[in-house]
Coordinates of N, CA and C in Angstrom, one line a residue:
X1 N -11.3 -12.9 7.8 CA -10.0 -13.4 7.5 C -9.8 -14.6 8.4
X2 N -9.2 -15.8 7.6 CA -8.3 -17.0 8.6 C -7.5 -16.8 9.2
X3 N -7.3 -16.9 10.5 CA -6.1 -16.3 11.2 C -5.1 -18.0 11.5
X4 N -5.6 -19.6 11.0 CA -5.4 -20.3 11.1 C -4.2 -20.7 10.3
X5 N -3.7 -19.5 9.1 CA -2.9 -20.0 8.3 C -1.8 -19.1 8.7
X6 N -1.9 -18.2 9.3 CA -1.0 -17.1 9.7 C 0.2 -17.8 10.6
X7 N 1.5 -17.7 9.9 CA 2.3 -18.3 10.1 C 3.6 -17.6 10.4
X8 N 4.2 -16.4 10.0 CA 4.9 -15.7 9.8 C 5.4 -15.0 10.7
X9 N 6.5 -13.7 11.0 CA 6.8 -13.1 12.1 C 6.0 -11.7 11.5
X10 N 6.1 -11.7 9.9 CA 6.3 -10.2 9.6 C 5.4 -9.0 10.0
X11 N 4.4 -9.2 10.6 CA 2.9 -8.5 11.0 C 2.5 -8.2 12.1
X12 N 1.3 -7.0 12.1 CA 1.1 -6.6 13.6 C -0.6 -7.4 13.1
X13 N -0.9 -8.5 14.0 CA -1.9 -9.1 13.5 C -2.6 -8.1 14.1
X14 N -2.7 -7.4 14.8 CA -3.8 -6.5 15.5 C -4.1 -5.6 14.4
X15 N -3.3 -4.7 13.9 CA -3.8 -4.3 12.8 C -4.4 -4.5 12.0
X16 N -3.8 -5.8 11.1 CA -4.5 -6.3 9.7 C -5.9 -6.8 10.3
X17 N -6.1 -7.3 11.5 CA -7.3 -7.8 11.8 C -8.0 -7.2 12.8
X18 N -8.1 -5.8 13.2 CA -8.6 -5.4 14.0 C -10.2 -5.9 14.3
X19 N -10.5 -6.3 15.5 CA -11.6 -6.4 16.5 C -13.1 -5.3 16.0
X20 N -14.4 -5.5 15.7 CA -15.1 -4.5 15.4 C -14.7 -3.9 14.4
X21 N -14.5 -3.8 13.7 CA -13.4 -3.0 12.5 C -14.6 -3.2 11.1
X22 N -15.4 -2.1 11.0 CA -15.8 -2.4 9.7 C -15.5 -2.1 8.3
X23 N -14.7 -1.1 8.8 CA -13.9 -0.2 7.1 C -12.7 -1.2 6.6
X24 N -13.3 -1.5 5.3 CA -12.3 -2.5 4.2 C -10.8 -2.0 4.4
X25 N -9.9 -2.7 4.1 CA -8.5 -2.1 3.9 C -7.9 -1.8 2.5
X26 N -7.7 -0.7 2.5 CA -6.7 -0.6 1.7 C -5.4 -0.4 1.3
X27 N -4.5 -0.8 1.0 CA -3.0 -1.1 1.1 C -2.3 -0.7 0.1
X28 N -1.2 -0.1 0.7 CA 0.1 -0.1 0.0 C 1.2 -0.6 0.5
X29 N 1.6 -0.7 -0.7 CA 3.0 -2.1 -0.7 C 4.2 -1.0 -0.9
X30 N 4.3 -0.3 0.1 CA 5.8 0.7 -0.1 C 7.7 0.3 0.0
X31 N 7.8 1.3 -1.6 CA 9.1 0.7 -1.4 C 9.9 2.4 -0.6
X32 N 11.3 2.4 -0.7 CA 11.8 3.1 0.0 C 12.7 4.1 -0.9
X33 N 14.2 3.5 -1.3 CA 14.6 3.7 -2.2 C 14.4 4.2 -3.3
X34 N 13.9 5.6 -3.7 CA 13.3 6.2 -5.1 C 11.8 6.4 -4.8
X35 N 11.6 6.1 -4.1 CA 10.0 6.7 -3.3 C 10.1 7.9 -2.6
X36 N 10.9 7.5 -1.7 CA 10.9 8.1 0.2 C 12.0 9.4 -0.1
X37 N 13.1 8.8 -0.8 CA 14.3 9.5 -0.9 C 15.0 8.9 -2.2
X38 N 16.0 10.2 -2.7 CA 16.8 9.5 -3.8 C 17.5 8.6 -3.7
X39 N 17.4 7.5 -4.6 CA 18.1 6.4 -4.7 C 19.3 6.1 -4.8
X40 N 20.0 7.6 -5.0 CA 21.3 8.0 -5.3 C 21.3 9.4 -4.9
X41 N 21.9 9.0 -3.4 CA 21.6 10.1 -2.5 C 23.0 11.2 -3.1
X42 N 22.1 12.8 -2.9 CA 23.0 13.9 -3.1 C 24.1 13.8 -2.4
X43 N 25.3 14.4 -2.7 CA 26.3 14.9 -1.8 C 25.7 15.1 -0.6
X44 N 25.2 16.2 -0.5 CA 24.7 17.0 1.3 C 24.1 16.1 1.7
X45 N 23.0 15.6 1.8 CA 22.5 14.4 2.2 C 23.1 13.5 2.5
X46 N 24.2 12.6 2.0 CA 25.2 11.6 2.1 C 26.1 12.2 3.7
X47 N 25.9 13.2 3.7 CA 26.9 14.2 5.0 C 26.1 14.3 5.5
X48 N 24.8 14.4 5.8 CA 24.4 14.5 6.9 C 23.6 13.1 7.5
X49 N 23.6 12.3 6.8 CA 23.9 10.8 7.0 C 24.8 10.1 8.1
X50 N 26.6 10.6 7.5 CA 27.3 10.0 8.2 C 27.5 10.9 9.5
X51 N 26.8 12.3 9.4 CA 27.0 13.2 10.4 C 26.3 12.3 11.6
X52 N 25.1 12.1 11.1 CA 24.0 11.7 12.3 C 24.2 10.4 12.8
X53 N 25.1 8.9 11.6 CA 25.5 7.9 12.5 C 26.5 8.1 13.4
X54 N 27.5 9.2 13.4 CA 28.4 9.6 14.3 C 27.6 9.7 15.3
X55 N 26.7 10.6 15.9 CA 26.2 11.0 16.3 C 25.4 10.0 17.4
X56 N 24.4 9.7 16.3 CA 23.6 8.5 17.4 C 24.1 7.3 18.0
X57 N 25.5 6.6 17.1 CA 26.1 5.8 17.4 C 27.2 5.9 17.3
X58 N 28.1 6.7 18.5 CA 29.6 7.3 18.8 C 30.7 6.0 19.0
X59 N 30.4 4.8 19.2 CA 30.8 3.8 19.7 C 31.1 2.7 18.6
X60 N 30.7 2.9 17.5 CA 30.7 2.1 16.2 C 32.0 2.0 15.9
X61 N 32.2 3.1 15.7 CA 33.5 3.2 14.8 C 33.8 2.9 13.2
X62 N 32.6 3.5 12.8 CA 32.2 3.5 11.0 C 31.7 1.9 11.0
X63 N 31.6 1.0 12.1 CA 31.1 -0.3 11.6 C 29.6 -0.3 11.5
X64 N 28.7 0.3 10.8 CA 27.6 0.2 11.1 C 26.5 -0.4 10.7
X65 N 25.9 -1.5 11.2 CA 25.2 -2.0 10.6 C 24.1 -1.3 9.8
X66 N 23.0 -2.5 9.0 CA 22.3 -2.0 8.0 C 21.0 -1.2 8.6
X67 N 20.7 -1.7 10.1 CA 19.7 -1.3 10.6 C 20.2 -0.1 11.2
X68 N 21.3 0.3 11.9 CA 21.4 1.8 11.9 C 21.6 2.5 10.5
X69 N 22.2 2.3 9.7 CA 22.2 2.8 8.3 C 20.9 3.5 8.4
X70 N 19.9 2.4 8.0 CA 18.9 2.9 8.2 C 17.9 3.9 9.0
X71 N 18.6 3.9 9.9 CA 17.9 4.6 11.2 C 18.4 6.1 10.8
X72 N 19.7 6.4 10.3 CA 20.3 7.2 10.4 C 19.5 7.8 8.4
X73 N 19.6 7.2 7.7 CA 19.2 7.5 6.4 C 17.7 8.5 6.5
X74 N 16.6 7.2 7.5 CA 15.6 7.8 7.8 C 14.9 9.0 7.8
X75 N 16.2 9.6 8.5 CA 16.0 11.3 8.7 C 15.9 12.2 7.6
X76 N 16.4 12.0 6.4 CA 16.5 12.7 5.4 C 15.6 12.1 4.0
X77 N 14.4 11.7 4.5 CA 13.8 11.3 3.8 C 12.7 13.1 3.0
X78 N 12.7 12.6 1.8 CA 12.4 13.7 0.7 C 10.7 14.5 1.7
X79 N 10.9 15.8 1.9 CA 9.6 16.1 2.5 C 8.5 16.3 1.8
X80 N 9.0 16.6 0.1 CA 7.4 16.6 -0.7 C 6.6 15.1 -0.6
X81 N 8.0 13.9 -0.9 CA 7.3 12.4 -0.9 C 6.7 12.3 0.3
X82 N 7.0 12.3 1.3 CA 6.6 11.9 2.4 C 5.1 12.4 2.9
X83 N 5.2 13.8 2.0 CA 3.5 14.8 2.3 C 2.6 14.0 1.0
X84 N 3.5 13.5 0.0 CA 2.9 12.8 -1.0 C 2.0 11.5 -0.4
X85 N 3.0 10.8 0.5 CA 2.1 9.8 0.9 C 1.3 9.6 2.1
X86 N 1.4 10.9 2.6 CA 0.5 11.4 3.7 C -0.9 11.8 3.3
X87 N -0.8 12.4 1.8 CA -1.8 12.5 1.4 C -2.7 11.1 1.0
X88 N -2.1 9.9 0.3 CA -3.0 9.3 -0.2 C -3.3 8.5 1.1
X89 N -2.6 8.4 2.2 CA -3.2 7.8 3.1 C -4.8 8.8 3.8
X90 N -4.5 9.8 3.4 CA -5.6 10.3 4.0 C -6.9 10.4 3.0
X91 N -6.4 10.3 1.9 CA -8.0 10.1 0.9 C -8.1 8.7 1.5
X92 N -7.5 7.7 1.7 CA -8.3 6.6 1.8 C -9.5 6.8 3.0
X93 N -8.9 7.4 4.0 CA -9.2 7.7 4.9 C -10.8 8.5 4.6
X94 N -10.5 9.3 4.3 CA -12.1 9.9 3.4 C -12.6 9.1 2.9
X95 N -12.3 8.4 2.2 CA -13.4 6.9 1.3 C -14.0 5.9 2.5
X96 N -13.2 6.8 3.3 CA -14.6 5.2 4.5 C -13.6 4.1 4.2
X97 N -12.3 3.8 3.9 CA -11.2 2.7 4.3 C -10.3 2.7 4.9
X98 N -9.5 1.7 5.7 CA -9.0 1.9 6.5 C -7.5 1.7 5.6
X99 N -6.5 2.6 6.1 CA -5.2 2.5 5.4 C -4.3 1.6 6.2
X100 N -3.6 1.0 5.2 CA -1.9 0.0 5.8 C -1.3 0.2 5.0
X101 N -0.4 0.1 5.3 CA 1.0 0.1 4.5 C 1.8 -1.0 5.0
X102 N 2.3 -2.0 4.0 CA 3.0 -2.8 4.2 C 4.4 -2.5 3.2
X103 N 5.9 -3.0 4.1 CA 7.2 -2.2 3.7 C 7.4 -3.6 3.1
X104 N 7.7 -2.9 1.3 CA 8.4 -4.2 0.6 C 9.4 -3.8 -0.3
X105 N 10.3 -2.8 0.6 CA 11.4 -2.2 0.3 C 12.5 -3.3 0.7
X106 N 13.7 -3.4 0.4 CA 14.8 -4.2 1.1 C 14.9 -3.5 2.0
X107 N 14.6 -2.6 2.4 CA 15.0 -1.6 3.8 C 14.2 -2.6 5.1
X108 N 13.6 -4.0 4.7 CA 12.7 -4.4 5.6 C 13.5 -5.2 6.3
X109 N 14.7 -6.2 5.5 CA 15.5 -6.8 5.8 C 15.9 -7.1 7.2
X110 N 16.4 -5.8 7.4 CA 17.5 -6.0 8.2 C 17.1 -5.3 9.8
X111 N 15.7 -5.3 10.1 CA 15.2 -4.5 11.7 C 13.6 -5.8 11.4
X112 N 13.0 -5.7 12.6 CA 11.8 -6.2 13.1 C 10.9 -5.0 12.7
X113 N 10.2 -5.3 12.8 CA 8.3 -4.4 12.4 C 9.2 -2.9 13.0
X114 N 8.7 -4.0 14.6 CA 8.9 -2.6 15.6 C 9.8 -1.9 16.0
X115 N 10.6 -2.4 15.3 CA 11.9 -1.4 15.0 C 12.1 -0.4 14.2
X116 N 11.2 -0.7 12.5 CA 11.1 -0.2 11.7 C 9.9 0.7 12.1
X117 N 8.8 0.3 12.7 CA 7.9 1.9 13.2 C 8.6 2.5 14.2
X118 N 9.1 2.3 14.9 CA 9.6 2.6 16.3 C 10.9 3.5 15.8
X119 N 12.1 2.9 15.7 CA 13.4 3.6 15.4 C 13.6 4.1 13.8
X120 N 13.2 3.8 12.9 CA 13.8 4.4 12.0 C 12.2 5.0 11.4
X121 N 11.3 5.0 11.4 CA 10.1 6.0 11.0 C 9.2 6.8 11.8
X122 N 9.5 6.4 13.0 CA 8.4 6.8 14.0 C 7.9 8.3 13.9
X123 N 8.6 8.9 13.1 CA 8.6 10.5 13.2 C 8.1 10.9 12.0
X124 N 7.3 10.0 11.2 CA 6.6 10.1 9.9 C 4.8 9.3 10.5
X125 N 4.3 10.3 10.1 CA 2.9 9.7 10.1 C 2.6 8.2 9.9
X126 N 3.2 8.2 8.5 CA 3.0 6.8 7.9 C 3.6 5.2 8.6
X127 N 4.2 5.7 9.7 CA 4.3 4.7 10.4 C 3.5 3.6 11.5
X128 N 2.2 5.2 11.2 CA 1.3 4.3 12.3 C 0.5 3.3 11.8
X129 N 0.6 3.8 10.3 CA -0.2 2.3 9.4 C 0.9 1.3 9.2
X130 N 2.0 1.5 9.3 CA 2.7 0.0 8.8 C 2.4 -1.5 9.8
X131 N 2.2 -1.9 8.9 CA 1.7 -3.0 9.8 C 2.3 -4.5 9.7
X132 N 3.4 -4.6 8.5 CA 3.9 -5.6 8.3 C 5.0 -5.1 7.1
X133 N 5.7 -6.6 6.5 CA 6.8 -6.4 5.6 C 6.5 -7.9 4.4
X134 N 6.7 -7.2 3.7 CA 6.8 -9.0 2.7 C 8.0 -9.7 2.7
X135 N 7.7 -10.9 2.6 CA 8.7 -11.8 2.9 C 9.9 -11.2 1.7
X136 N 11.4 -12.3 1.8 CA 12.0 -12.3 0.8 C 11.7 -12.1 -0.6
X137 N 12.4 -11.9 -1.7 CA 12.3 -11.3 -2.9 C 13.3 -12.7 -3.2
X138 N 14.2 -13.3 -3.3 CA 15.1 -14.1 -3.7 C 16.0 -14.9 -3.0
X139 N 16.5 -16.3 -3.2 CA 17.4 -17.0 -2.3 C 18.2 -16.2 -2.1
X140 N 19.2 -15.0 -2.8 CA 20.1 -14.6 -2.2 C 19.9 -13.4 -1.3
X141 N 18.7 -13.1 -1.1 CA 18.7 -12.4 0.7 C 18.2 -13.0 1.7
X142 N 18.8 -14.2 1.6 CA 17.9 -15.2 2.6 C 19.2 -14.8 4.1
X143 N 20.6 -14.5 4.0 CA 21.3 -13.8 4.4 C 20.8 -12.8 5.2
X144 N 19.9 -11.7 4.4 CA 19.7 -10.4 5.0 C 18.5 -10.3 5.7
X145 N 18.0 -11.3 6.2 CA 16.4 -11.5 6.2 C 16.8 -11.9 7.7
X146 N 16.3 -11.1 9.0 CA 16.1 -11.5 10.4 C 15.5 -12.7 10.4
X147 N 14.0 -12.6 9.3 CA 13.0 -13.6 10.2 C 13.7 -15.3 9.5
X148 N 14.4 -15.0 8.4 CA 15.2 -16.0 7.8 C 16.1 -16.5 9.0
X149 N 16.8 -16.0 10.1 CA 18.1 -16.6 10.4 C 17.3 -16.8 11.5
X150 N 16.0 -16.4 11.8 CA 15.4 -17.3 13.1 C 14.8 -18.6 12.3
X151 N 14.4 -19.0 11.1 CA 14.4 -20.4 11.3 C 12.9 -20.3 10.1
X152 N 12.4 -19.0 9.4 CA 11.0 -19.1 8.7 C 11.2 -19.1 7.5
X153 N 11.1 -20.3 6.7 CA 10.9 -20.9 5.6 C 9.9 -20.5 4.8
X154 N 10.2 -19.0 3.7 CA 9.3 -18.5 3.1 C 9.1 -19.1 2.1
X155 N 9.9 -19.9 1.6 CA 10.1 -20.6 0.4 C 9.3 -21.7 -0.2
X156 N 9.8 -22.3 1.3 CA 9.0 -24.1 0.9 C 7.3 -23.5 1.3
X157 N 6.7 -22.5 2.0 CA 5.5 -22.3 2.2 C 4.8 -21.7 0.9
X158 N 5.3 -20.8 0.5 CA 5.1 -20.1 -0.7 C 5.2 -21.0 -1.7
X159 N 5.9 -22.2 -2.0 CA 6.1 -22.8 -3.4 C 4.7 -24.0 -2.9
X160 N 5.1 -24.6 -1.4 CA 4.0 -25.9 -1.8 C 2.2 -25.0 -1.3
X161 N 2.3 -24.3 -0.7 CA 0.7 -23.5 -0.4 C 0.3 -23.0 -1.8
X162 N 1.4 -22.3 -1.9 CA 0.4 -21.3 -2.8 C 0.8 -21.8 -4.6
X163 N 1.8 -22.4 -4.4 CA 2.7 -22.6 -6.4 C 3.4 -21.2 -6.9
X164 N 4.0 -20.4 -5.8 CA 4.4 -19.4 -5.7 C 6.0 -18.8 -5.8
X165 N 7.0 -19.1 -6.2 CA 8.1 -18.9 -6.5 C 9.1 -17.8 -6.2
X166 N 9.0 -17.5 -5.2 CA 9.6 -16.0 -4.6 C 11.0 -15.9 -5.0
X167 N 10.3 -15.1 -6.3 CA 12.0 -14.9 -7.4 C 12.0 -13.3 -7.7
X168 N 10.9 -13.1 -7.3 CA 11.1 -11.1 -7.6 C 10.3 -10.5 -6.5
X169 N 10.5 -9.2 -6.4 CA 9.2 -8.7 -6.0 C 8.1 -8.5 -5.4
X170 N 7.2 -8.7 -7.0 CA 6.0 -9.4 -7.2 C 5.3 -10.2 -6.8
X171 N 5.6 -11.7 -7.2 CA 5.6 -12.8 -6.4 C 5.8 -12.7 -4.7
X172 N 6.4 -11.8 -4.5 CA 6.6 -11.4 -2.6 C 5.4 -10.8 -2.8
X173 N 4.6 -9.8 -3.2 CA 3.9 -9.1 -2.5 C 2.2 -10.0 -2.7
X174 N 2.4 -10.9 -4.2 CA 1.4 -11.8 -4.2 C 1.3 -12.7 -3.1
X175 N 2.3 -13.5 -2.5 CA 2.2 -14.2 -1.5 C 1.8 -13.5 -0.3
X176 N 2.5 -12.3 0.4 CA 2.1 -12.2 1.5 C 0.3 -11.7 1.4
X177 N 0.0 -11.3 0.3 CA -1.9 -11.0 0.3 C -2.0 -12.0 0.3
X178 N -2.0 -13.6 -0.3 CA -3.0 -14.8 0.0 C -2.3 -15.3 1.2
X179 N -1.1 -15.4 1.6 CA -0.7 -15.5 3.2 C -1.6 -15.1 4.4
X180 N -2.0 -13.9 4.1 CA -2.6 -12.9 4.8 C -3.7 -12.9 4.9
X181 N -4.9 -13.8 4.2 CA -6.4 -14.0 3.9 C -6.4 -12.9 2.8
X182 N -5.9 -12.2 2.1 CA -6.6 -11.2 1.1 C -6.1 -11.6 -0.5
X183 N -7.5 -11.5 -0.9 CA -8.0 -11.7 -2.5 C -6.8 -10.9 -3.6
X184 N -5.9 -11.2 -4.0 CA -5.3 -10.3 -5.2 C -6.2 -9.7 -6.2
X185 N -7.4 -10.1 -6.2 CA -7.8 -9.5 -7.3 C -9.0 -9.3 -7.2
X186 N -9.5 -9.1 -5.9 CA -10.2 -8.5 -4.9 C -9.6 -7.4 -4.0
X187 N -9.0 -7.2 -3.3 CA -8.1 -6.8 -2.0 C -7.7 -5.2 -2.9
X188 N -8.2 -4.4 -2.4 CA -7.7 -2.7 -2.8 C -6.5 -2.4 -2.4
X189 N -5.7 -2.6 -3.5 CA -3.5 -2.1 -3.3 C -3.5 -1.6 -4.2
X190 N -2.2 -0.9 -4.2 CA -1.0 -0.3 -4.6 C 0.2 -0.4 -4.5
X191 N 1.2 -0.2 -5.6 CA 2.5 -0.8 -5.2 C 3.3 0.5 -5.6
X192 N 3.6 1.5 -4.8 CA 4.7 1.9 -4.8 C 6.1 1.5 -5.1
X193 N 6.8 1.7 -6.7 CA 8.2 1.3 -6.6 C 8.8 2.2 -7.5
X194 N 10.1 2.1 -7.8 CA 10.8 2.9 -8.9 C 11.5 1.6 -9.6
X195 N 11.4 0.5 -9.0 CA 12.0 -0.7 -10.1 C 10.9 -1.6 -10.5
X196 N 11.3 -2.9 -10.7 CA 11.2 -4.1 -10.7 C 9.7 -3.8 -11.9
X197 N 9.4 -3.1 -12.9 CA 8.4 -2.6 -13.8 C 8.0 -4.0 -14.7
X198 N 9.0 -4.7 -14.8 CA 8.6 -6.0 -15.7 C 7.9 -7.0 -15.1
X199 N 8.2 -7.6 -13.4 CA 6.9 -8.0 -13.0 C 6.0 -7.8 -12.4
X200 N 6.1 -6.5 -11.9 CA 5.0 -5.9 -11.2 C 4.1 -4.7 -12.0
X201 N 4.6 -5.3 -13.5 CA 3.3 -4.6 -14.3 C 2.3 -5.5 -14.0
X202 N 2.6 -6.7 -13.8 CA 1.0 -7.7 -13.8 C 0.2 -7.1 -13.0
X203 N 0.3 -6.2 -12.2 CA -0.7 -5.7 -11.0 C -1.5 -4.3 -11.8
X204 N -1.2 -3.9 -13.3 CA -1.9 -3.2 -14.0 C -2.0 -1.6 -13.1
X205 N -2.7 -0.8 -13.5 CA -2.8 0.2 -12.6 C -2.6 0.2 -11.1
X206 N -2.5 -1.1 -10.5 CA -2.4 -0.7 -9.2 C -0.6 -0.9 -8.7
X207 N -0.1 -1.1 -10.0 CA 1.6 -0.7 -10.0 C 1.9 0.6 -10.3
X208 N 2.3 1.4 -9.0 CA 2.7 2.6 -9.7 C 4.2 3.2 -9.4
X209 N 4.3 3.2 -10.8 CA 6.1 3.2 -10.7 C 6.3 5.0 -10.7
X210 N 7.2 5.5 -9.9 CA 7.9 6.2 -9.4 C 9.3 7.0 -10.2
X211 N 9.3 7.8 -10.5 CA 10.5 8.3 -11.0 C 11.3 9.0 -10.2
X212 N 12.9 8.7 -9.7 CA 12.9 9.3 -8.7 C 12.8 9.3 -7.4
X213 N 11.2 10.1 -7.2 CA 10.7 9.9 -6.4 C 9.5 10.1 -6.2
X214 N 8.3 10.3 -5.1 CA 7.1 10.0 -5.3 C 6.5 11.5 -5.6
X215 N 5.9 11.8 -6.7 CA 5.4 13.2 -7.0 C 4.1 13.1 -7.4
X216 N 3.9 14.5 -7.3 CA 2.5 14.2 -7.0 C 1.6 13.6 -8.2
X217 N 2.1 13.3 -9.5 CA 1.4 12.2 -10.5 C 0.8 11.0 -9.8
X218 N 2.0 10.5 -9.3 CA 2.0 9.4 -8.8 C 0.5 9.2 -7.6
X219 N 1.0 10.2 -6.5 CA 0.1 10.2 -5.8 C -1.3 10.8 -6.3
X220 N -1.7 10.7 -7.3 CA -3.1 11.1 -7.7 C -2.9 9.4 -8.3
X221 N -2.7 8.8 -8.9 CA -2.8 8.0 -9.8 C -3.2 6.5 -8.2
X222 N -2.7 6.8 -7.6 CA -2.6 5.9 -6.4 C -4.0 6.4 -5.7
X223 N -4.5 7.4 -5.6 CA -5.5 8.0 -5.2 C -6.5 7.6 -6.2
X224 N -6.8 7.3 -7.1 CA -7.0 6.8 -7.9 C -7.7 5.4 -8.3
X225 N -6.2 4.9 -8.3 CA -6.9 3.7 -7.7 C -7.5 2.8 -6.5
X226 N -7.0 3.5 -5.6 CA -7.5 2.7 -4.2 C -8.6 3.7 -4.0
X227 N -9.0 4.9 -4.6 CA -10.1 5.1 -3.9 C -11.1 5.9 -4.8
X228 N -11.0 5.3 -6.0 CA -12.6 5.7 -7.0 C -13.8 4.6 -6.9

């Protein structure tokens, strides 16, 4: 990989490029929302939510930002999903590839990498693969986007590099693989999501939409593809 074009905050370049490293990668593009946990969180869950931002952050006073939101949501994340994608990380693992997971949930918005392994997942396996976030999905979260209000112009690099139009999704998760030195249609992924079905069907079997939440269909079908 070029590490000459790497321009961005979103990545642990040690990861995506590890030193000696000979097992290929394989990647998922995880969302959060209707994956991890209901998208439309239950009653009890909603309570033990606001139980736990009390809790960790006594000093707020209900003002809570979106990164403790998050921090606090974290915890109540679905335990079959989470064993669901504990599992496909570990077939890859069997296939002789090395697993990542890159977060292209909006949950990426609003914390740094190391925040998001560190404080709000650290207590999930799957955090020790994440290794980055895709850029924005649209002008109007250019607002919610950290690496936006330090000054990184996903736009104009994405439209004049690549002819790339970061208007959905899709287009995000296209850009950050040729961002990143990896082949779209080469490069072994998966897209974990419960939305966005109209343009991230272009990614054919390696879109796998979610009902819900991630059950074990899904995770065979993901299994599947990154590692037949």
């Amino acid at each position: 990989y070029r590490m000459s074009y790497i321009h961005c905050p979103l990545c642990d370049y040690k990861m995506l490029y590890p030193k000696n490293e000979k097992r290929s990668p394989a990647i998922i593009f995880l969302d959060i929302d209707g994956v991890l946990i209901e998208l439309f969180r239950p009653r009890d869950v909603l309570e033990k939510i606001k139980a736990t931002l009390k809790e960790l952050f006594p000093h707020q006073n209900r003002h809570y930002s979106r990164s403790q939101q998050n921090i606090a949501t974290a915890r109540y994340f679905n335990r079959e999903a989470i064993a669901g994608l504990d599992q496909i990380i570990e077939k890859i693992k069997d296939s002789g590839q090395r697993p990542l997971v890159v977060l292209s949930s909006s949950w990426r918005h609003a914390s740094w990498l190391d925040e998001l392994r560190n404080d709000a997942y650290g207590q999930y396996n799957f955090s020790r693969y994440l290794c980055g976030k895709t850029s924005l999905d649209f002008q109007a979260e250019e607002n919610l986007s950290i690496e936006s209000k330090c000054g990184f112009e996903f736009y104009k690099t994405a439209q004049k590099v690549y002819g790339i139009q970061l208007k959905n999704r899709a287009n995000a998760i296209e850009f950050w693989l040729k961002d990143h030195g990896f082949d779209p249609e080469k490069t072994n992924f998966v897209v974990l999501d419960d939305e966005y079905v109209d343009c991230c069907s272009k990614f054919g079997p390696r879109f796998i939409e979610t009902k819900w939440l991630l059950n074990q269909t899904n995770v065979q079908a993901a299994i599947d593809a990154l590692c037949s």
